[in-house]
Short mmCIF file of C-alpha atoms and ligand atoms in Angstrom, two decimals:
data_model
loop_
_atom_site.label_atom_id
_atom_site.label_comp_id
_atom_site.label_asym_id
_atom_site.label_seq_id
_atom_site.Cartn_x
_atom_site.Cartn_y
_atom_site.Cartn_z
CA MET A 1 -37.00 -167.71 -128.59
CA ALA A 2 -40.22 -166.05 -129.74
CA GLU A 3 -43.01 -166.09 -127.21
CA LYS A 4 -45.74 -166.34 -129.86
CA SER A 5 -46.41 -169.46 -131.90
CA LEU A 6 -45.93 -169.49 -135.68
CA ALA A 7 -49.72 -169.47 -136.12
CA GLU A 8 -50.13 -166.48 -133.80
CA ILE A 9 -47.60 -164.48 -135.83
CA THR A 10 -48.73 -165.52 -139.34
CA ARG A 11 -52.40 -164.92 -138.46
CA LEU A 12 -51.67 -161.17 -138.36
CA CYS A 13 -50.65 -161.08 -142.03
CA ALA A 14 -53.34 -159.44 -144.18
CA ASP A 15 -51.60 -160.24 -147.50
CA CYS A 16 -51.32 -156.53 -148.26
CA GLY A 17 -47.80 -156.70 -149.73
CA THR A 18 -46.60 -153.46 -148.09
CA CYS A 19 -43.49 -155.33 -146.98
CA GLN A 20 -42.32 -156.10 -150.52
CA SER A 21 -40.79 -152.71 -151.19
CA ALA A 22 -38.77 -152.96 -147.97
CA CYS A 23 -37.24 -156.32 -148.84
CA PRO A 24 -33.75 -156.33 -150.41
CA VAL A 25 -34.17 -159.93 -151.64
CA TYR A 26 -37.50 -159.24 -153.33
CA GLY A 27 -35.99 -156.03 -154.72
CA VAL A 28 -33.53 -158.03 -156.82
CA GLU A 29 -35.28 -161.39 -157.34
CA LEU A 30 -38.76 -159.95 -157.96
CA SER A 31 -40.70 -163.15 -157.37
CA GLU A 32 -43.56 -163.65 -154.93
CA PRO A 33 -42.05 -166.70 -153.15
CA ASN A 34 -39.03 -164.52 -152.47
CA SER A 35 -41.07 -161.71 -150.95
CA PRO A 36 -41.72 -161.49 -147.19
CA ARG A 37 -45.43 -162.07 -147.86
CA GLY A 38 -44.59 -165.20 -149.86
CA LYS A 39 -42.44 -166.46 -147.00
CA VAL A 40 -45.16 -165.81 -144.43
CA ASN A 41 -47.63 -167.76 -146.61
CA LEU A 42 -45.13 -170.59 -147.03
CA ILE A 43 -44.65 -170.90 -143.27
CA LYS A 44 -48.43 -170.75 -142.80
CA ALA A 45 -48.93 -173.60 -145.30
CA VAL A 46 -46.25 -175.78 -143.67
CA ASP A 47 -47.51 -174.98 -140.20
CA ASP A 48 -51.11 -175.95 -140.90
CA GLY A 49 -50.07 -179.10 -142.80
CA ARG A 50 -50.99 -178.07 -146.37
CA LEU A 51 -47.38 -178.28 -147.51
CA LYS A 52 -44.45 -180.54 -146.61
CA VAL A 53 -40.99 -179.12 -146.00
CA ASN A 54 -38.79 -179.96 -148.95
CA ARG A 55 -35.44 -178.83 -150.33
CA ARG A 56 -36.96 -176.05 -152.45
CA ASN A 57 -39.13 -174.41 -149.83
CA ARG A 58 -36.43 -174.80 -147.16
CA SER A 59 -34.02 -172.96 -149.46
CA LEU A 60 -36.60 -170.20 -150.06
CA LEU A 61 -36.97 -169.71 -146.33
CA TYR A 62 -33.21 -169.34 -145.97
CA GLN A 63 -33.05 -166.81 -148.81
CA CYS A 64 -33.66 -164.00 -146.33
CA LEU A 65 -31.18 -161.74 -144.56
CA VAL A 66 -33.32 -161.51 -141.38
CA CYS A 67 -32.70 -157.78 -141.85
CA GLY A 68 -35.94 -156.58 -140.27
CA GLY A 69 -36.98 -154.49 -143.28
CA CYS A 70 -40.34 -156.19 -143.72
CA GLU A 71 -41.05 -156.23 -139.99
CA SER A 72 -40.49 -152.49 -139.65
CA SER A 73 -42.72 -151.70 -142.63
CA CYS A 74 -45.58 -154.07 -141.81
CA PRO A 75 -48.73 -152.17 -140.77
CA ASN A 76 -50.07 -155.24 -138.97
CA GLY A 77 -47.11 -155.90 -136.70
CA VAL A 78 -46.07 -159.27 -138.18
CA GLU A 79 -42.93 -160.13 -136.20
CA PHE A 80 -41.06 -161.48 -139.18
CA ASN A 81 -37.62 -161.94 -137.58
CA SER A 82 -39.07 -163.99 -134.73
CA LEU A 83 -41.15 -165.95 -137.22
CA MET A 84 -38.16 -166.76 -139.39
CA ILE A 85 -35.93 -167.72 -136.47
CA SER A 86 -38.59 -169.93 -134.86
CA TYR A 87 -39.40 -171.59 -138.15
CA ARG A 88 -35.78 -172.33 -139.05
CA ASN A 89 -35.10 -173.79 -135.64
CA LEU A 90 -38.21 -175.92 -135.92
CA VAL A 91 -37.45 -177.42 -139.32
CA SER A 92 -33.68 -177.55 -139.08
CA GLY A 93 -32.75 -178.06 -135.46
CA GLY A 94 -29.12 -177.53 -136.51
CA ARG A 95 -29.10 -180.71 -138.58
CA LYS A 96 -30.09 -179.58 -142.05
CA ILE A 97 -27.71 -176.67 -142.46
CA PRO A 98 -25.64 -177.04 -145.68
CA TRP A 99 -22.07 -178.25 -145.01
CA LEU A 100 -20.26 -175.07 -146.15
CA LYS A 101 -22.41 -172.88 -143.88
CA LYS A 102 -22.08 -175.36 -141.03
CA MET A 103 -18.32 -175.49 -141.43
CA LEU A 104 -18.12 -171.69 -141.32
CA LEU A 105 -20.42 -171.53 -138.31
CA PHE A 106 -18.40 -174.22 -136.54
CA PHE A 107 -15.25 -172.31 -137.27
CA TYR A 108 -16.64 -169.02 -135.96
CA GLN A 109 -17.03 -170.31 -132.43
CA GLY A 110 -14.55 -168.39 -130.31
CA HIS A 111 -12.48 -171.32 -129.09
CA VAL A 112 -12.14 -172.88 -132.55
CA LEU A 113 -11.24 -169.72 -134.44
CA ARG A 114 -8.87 -168.48 -131.75
CA ARG A 115 -6.74 -171.62 -132.16
CA ALA A 116 -7.04 -171.96 -135.90
CA LEU A 117 -6.94 -168.38 -137.15
CA TRP A 118 -3.71 -169.17 -139.02
CA LEU A 119 -5.74 -171.27 -141.50
CA PRO A 120 -8.14 -168.60 -142.88
CA ARG A 121 -5.22 -166.13 -142.79
CA LEU A 122 -3.25 -168.51 -144.99
CA LEU A 123 -6.21 -169.22 -147.28
CA ALA A 124 -6.84 -165.47 -147.66
CA ARG A 125 -3.49 -165.29 -149.46
CA THR A 126 -4.57 -167.90 -152.04
CA PRO A 127 -7.12 -167.88 -154.90
CA LEU A 128 -9.56 -169.48 -152.42
CA LYS A 129 -9.94 -166.04 -150.75
CA LYS A 130 -12.87 -165.14 -153.04
CA LYS A 131 -14.53 -168.57 -152.98
CA LEU A 132 -14.50 -168.65 -149.17
CA PHE A 133 -15.40 -164.93 -148.88
CA LEU A 134 -12.33 -164.25 -146.78
CA PRO A 135 -11.38 -160.63 -146.05
CA SER A 136 -7.91 -159.14 -145.73
CA PHE A 137 -6.99 -159.77 -142.12
CA GLN A 138 -5.62 -157.20 -139.71
CA SER A 139 -3.28 -158.46 -137.12
CA ILE A 140 -2.64 -157.23 -133.56
CA ASP A 141 -2.40 -159.11 -130.32
CA LEU A 142 -5.68 -158.46 -128.49
CA LYS A 143 -4.16 -159.77 -125.25
CA MET A 144 -2.65 -156.33 -124.61
CA LEU A 145 -6.18 -154.86 -124.43
CA VAL A 146 -7.60 -157.41 -121.99
CA SER A 147 -8.87 -156.14 -118.63
CA ARG A 148 -7.89 -158.46 -115.80
CA GLU A 149 -9.10 -156.42 -112.81
CA ARG A 150 -12.42 -157.99 -111.90
CA GLU A 151 -13.07 -156.09 -108.67
CA LYS A 152 -13.17 -152.71 -110.38
CA VAL A 153 -16.51 -151.20 -111.47
CA TYR A 154 -16.12 -150.31 -115.15
CA ASP A 155 -18.30 -147.80 -116.99
CA VAL A 156 -18.40 -149.98 -120.08
CA LEU A 157 -17.94 -153.61 -120.96
CA LEU A 158 -16.95 -153.68 -124.62
CA PHE A 159 -18.30 -156.64 -126.57
CA PRO A 160 -16.71 -156.27 -130.03
CA GLY A 161 -18.33 -159.28 -131.72
CA CYS A 162 -16.68 -161.90 -133.90
CA VAL A 163 -16.05 -159.98 -137.15
CA LEU A 164 -13.97 -157.28 -135.44
CA THR A 165 -12.27 -159.80 -133.15
CA TYR A 166 -11.08 -162.14 -135.87
CA PHE A 167 -10.72 -159.91 -138.93
CA TYR A 168 -10.33 -156.30 -137.79
CA PRO A 169 -8.85 -156.33 -134.26
CA LYS A 170 -7.25 -152.88 -134.77
CA LYS A 171 -10.78 -151.46 -134.74
CA ILE A 172 -11.29 -152.86 -131.22
CA ALA A 173 -8.18 -151.04 -130.02
CA GLY A 174 -9.52 -147.89 -131.74
CA ILE A 175 -12.97 -148.15 -130.14
CA LYS A 176 -11.50 -148.77 -126.69
CA ASN A 177 -9.23 -145.79 -127.17
CA VAL A 178 -12.11 -143.53 -128.27
CA LEU A 179 -14.18 -144.52 -125.23
CA GLU A 180 -11.25 -144.04 -122.84
CA LYS A 181 -10.56 -140.60 -124.33
CA GLN A 182 -14.05 -139.67 -123.11
CA GLY A 183 -12.89 -140.44 -119.55
CA LEU A 184 -14.63 -143.83 -119.38
CA THR A 185 -13.24 -147.02 -117.90
CA VAL A 186 -13.59 -149.87 -120.35
CA ALA A 187 -13.51 -153.60 -119.61
CA PHE A 188 -12.48 -155.88 -122.45
CA PRO A 189 -12.72 -159.39 -121.01
CA PRO A 190 -10.79 -162.31 -122.47
CA LYS A 191 -12.48 -165.22 -124.25
CA LEU A 192 -15.71 -163.54 -125.28
CA GLN A 193 -17.65 -165.73 -127.70
CA CYS A 194 -19.70 -164.82 -130.75
CA CYS A 195 -23.09 -163.37 -129.62
CA GLY A 196 -24.62 -166.44 -131.26
CA PHE A 197 -27.08 -164.68 -133.57
CA PRO A 198 -25.70 -166.33 -136.75
CA TYR A 199 -26.34 -169.75 -135.17
CA LEU A 200 -29.80 -168.82 -133.97
CA SER A 201 -30.83 -167.26 -137.28
CA GLN A 202 -29.62 -170.32 -139.19
CA GLY A 203 -31.64 -172.69 -137.00
CA TRP A 204 -28.91 -174.02 -134.69
CA SER A 205 -30.41 -173.01 -131.36
CA ASP A 206 -28.52 -175.43 -129.10
CA LYS A 207 -25.21 -173.99 -130.32
CA PHE A 208 -26.60 -170.49 -129.69
CA ALA A 209 -27.58 -171.51 -126.15
CA SER A 210 -24.08 -172.79 -125.35
CA LEU A 211 -22.40 -169.61 -126.66
CA ALA A 212 -24.89 -167.45 -124.75
CA ARG A 213 -24.19 -169.36 -121.53
CA LYS A 214 -20.44 -168.75 -121.87
CA ASN A 215 -20.91 -165.04 -122.58
CA ARG A 216 -23.29 -164.68 -119.64
CA GLU A 217 -20.68 -166.23 -117.33
CA ILE A 218 -18.13 -163.64 -118.49
CA PHE A 219 -20.61 -160.78 -118.03
CA THR A 220 -21.32 -162.00 -114.50
CA ALA A 221 -17.62 -162.03 -113.65
CA TYR A 222 -17.23 -158.30 -114.38
CA LYS A 223 -18.85 -155.24 -112.77
CA PHE A 224 -19.91 -152.64 -115.34
CA LYS A 225 -22.65 -150.11 -116.07
CA TYR A 226 -23.19 -150.46 -119.81
CA LEU A 227 -22.69 -153.26 -122.27
CA VAL A 228 -21.51 -151.50 -125.44
CA VAL A 229 -21.62 -153.40 -128.71
CA PRO A 230 -20.29 -151.97 -132.00
CA CYS A 231 -22.65 -154.28 -133.92
CA SER A 232 -26.43 -153.91 -134.02
CA THR A 233 -26.98 -157.62 -134.66
CA GLY A 234 -25.21 -158.32 -131.37
CA VAL A 235 -27.38 -155.72 -129.62
CA LEU A 236 -30.50 -157.45 -130.96
CA ALA A 237 -29.24 -160.82 -129.78
CA PHE A 238 -28.55 -159.51 -126.27
CA LYS A 239 -31.81 -157.59 -125.98
CA LYS A 240 -34.10 -160.22 -127.36
CA TYR A 241 -32.49 -163.59 -126.77
CA TYR A 242 -30.29 -163.18 -123.66
CA ASP A 243 -31.58 -162.81 -120.17
CA LEU A 244 -29.48 -159.90 -118.85
CA PRO A 245 -31.50 -158.31 -116.04
CA GLY A 246 -30.28 -154.87 -114.94
CA ARG A 247 -27.85 -154.59 -117.87
CA GLU A 248 -28.29 -151.76 -120.33
CA VAL A 249 -27.15 -152.84 -123.80
CA LEU A 250 -26.27 -150.09 -126.28
CA GLU A 251 -24.96 -150.05 -129.82
CA LEU A 252 -21.75 -147.96 -130.07
CA SER A 253 -23.18 -144.92 -131.92
CA GLU A 254 -26.21 -145.00 -129.60
CA PHE A 255 -23.93 -145.06 -126.56
CA MET A 256 -21.78 -142.19 -127.88
CA PHE A 257 -24.89 -140.13 -128.69
CA LYS A 258 -26.44 -140.67 -125.26
CA HIS A 259 -23.37 -140.52 -123.06
CA CYS A 260 -20.64 -138.65 -124.98
CA PRO A 261 -22.45 -136.28 -127.36
CA GLU A 262 -19.54 -133.82 -127.08
CA ALA A 263 -16.94 -136.36 -128.27
CA LYS A 264 -14.56 -134.63 -130.68
CA ILE A 265 -14.46 -135.76 -134.27
CA ASP A 266 -11.07 -135.82 -135.97
CA PRO A 267 -10.93 -132.99 -138.54
CA ASN A 268 -7.99 -134.79 -140.19
CA PHE A 269 -10.25 -137.73 -141.03
CA VAL A 270 -11.55 -136.03 -144.20
CA ARG A 271 -8.00 -135.34 -145.43
CA GLU A 272 -7.54 -139.04 -146.09
CA PHE A 273 -9.78 -139.09 -149.18
CA GLN A 274 -11.01 -136.87 -151.97
CA GLY A 275 -14.50 -135.37 -152.14
CA PRO A 276 -17.50 -135.96 -149.92
CA PHE A 277 -18.21 -139.13 -147.95
CA THR A 278 -21.42 -140.81 -146.94
CA TYR A 279 -22.78 -143.10 -144.25
CA HIS A 280 -24.11 -146.59 -144.88
CA ASP A 281 -26.99 -147.41 -142.52
CA PRO A 282 -26.70 -151.03 -141.37
CA CYS A 283 -30.11 -152.74 -141.66
CA HIS A 284 -30.35 -153.78 -138.01
CA ASN A 285 -29.39 -150.24 -136.89
CA LEU A 286 -31.95 -148.59 -139.09
CA LYS A 287 -34.82 -151.06 -139.25
CA SER A 288 -34.69 -152.99 -136.00
CA LEU A 289 -33.06 -150.64 -133.48
CA LYS A 290 -34.32 -147.47 -135.21
CA LEU A 291 -30.93 -145.79 -134.89
CA GLN A 292 -30.59 -143.09 -137.53
CA LYS A 293 -29.76 -139.75 -135.95
CA GLU A 294 -27.12 -141.15 -133.56
CA ALA A 295 -24.19 -141.61 -135.98
CA ARG A 296 -25.30 -138.56 -138.00
CA HIS A 297 -25.02 -136.36 -134.89
CA PHE A 298 -21.24 -136.79 -135.24
CA LEU A 299 -20.96 -137.14 -139.03
CA GLU A 300 -22.77 -133.86 -139.69
CA GLN A 301 -19.97 -132.04 -137.89
CA PHE A 302 -17.89 -132.55 -141.05
CA GLY A 303 -20.20 -130.05 -142.79
CA GLU A 304 -20.38 -130.28 -146.58
CA ARG A 305 -17.91 -133.12 -146.70
CA PHE A 306 -20.69 -135.37 -145.34
CA ARG A 307 -23.29 -136.22 -147.97
CA ASP A 308 -26.24 -138.06 -146.49
CA ASP A 309 -27.53 -141.22 -148.19
CA ASP A 310 -30.95 -141.85 -146.70
CA SER A 311 -31.81 -144.66 -149.14
CA GLY A 312 -31.47 -147.32 -146.45
CA LEU A 313 -30.24 -149.75 -149.14
CA CYS A 314 -28.89 -153.03 -147.80
CA CYS A 315 -25.28 -154.05 -148.62
CA GLY A 316 -26.26 -157.71 -149.13
CA PHE A 317 -23.95 -159.17 -146.49
CA GLY A 318 -26.35 -160.70 -143.95
CA GLY A 319 -23.55 -162.78 -142.38
CA ILE A 320 -23.95 -166.33 -143.53
CA PHE A 321 -26.51 -165.22 -146.18
CA LYS A 322 -23.64 -164.16 -148.42
CA VAL A 323 -22.22 -167.68 -148.31
CA GLY A 324 -25.57 -169.38 -148.93
CA PHE A 325 -26.80 -167.06 -151.69
CA PRO A 326 -23.77 -165.36 -153.26
CA ALA A 327 -25.62 -164.40 -156.47
CA THR A 328 -28.48 -162.66 -154.62
CA SER A 329 -26.03 -161.04 -152.23
CA LYS A 330 -24.06 -159.68 -155.21
CA LYS A 331 -27.20 -158.27 -156.85
CA ILE A 332 -28.14 -156.46 -153.61
CA LEU A 333 -24.58 -155.13 -153.31
CA ASN A 334 -24.66 -153.93 -156.93
CA LYS A 335 -27.72 -151.82 -156.15
CA LYS A 336 -25.91 -150.25 -153.23
CA THR A 337 -22.78 -149.68 -155.32
CA ALA A 338 -24.82 -148.03 -158.10
CA LYS A 339 -26.34 -145.67 -155.53
CA LEU A 340 -22.89 -144.77 -154.19
CA ASN A 341 -21.58 -144.16 -157.72
CA GLU A 342 -24.55 -141.93 -158.43
CA SER A 343 -23.74 -139.75 -155.43
CA SER A 344 -20.01 -139.57 -156.40
CA VAL A 345 -18.67 -140.01 -152.89
CA GLY A 346 -15.02 -140.61 -152.15
CA ALA A 347 -15.46 -142.71 -149.00
CA VAL A 348 -18.06 -144.54 -146.90
CA VAL A 349 -18.45 -144.81 -143.13
CA THR A 350 -20.54 -147.52 -141.51
CA SER A 351 -21.13 -148.83 -138.02
CA CYS A 352 -21.70 -152.55 -138.57
CA PRO A 353 -18.69 -154.90 -138.77
CA GLY A 354 -20.47 -157.08 -141.37
CA CYS A 355 -21.35 -154.13 -143.63
CA TYR A 356 -17.81 -152.82 -143.12
CA MET A 357 -16.39 -156.12 -144.34
CA GLN A 358 -18.77 -156.37 -147.29
CA LEU A 359 -18.16 -152.79 -148.48
CA LYS A 360 -14.43 -152.76 -147.75
CA GLU A 361 -13.88 -155.94 -149.76
CA SER A 362 -16.01 -154.74 -152.69
CA LEU A 363 -15.73 -150.97 -153.17
CA PRO A 364 -12.89 -149.19 -154.94
CA ILE A 365 -13.08 -146.29 -152.43
CA PRO A 366 -11.98 -146.20 -148.75
CA VAL A 367 -14.42 -147.62 -146.21
CA TYR A 368 -14.21 -146.64 -142.55
CA PHE A 369 -15.70 -147.88 -139.32
CA PHE A 370 -17.75 -145.39 -137.26
CA SER A 371 -15.06 -145.15 -134.54
CA ASP A 372 -12.50 -143.98 -137.16
CA ILE A 373 -14.06 -140.50 -137.29
CA PHE A 374 -13.06 -139.59 -133.74
CA LYS A 375 -9.92 -137.95 -132.48
CA ASN A 376 -6.98 -140.06 -131.38
CA ARG A 377 -7.51 -143.10 -133.50
S1 LIG B 401 -46.84 -155.97 -144.80
FE1 LIG B 401 -47.33 -157.36 -143.08
S2 LIG B 401 -49.51 -157.79 -143.35
FE2 LIG B 401 -48.80 -156.96 -145.30
S3 LIG B 401 -48.19 -158.79 -146.52
FE3 LIG B 401 -46.34 -158.07 -145.48
S4 LIG B 401 -46.26 -159.30 -143.58
FE4 LIG B 401 -48.37 -159.45 -144.37
S1 LIG B 402 -36.12 -159.95 -143.18
FE1 LIG B 402 -35.28 -158.65 -144.84
S2 LIG B 402 -34.61 -160.10 -146.45
FE2 LIG B 402 -35.95 -161.24 -145.04
S3 LIG B 402 -37.98 -161.13 -145.99
FE3 LIG B 402 -37.85 -159.43 -144.52
S4 LIG B 402 -37.11 -157.66 -145.69
FE4 LIG B 402 -36.74 -159.51 -146.94
#
């Protein structure tokens, strides 16, 4: 959890409003209470007792993707993500999370979803697919990828995260393959849990703590040099909220850039679609981890077929945000879609499983995961 108190963080806010232009929610709702500054002032007022927490202001505080946009643009160093997470855990404590969100969060826990995956797969074939925001599932048996040798020292422990595990497992096989083609040994342990960030960011910190404990036990059971995570939200969770001394945690494109900069792209990749393609920067990559050049180092090798979109526009997914605020999420997505239409691209590549799901389920053009651009998919 954040080391500073709410008052210590909010005190830094000078009410300048610089953060507004960086906020995807404010960008579509255009109201002060929905701006980062409005949210900071709301927390300040509740924290110093001028305002009571009620349904309306609790909802306003949840109408935020915890994307880090405001934090990275704030000249005064207001740690907005920490502020939001601390506040939500303080006022909610896991109890006041709306039932639909809570049900989804409950379901996402590794042990629940592993046993009951047949249910969302079944529902995804019914008209409830849209209502429950279910994607089209991929299906492979991940057991064949599992590393059972615990005495070996692996170069990488691959933590794929819940979206790839449950919805797009073929991508995990692809990522493992890409890493192994670089001559690396890759551990993929069984029974990894969700990193827990969705629970933490929704104010359910005891559930986060139990998932984190289980993941830590698995990490301790394996010997490895790098923890590689193809999801920047997971990287943030591990870096900021896990205690992993001596472990270097790297997002996939960051790892490839640092340790395999010569990895060969697949020239056949661009034969799969017409025209140029672009890259969608996931918010946590761009704004929190400051990863921008890493994926581009590889994408630019496609020459003119790669058309850079440096708008940094959010896709509106935000994990559970999409379930809580579908209308706002849709407006944010529409902005992104308009930008893509304007640049007339024939495909999109991204490196966040959540953005991949959001764009893949919404765009009429092919959407690829970062690992798809390499040889030997
Ligand atoms: S940019 Fe920072 S200091 Fe300015 S209003 Fe936003 S949070 Fe406050
Ligand atoms: S974290 Fe993102 S969505 Fe939330 S207030 Fe800041 S910029 Fe807006």
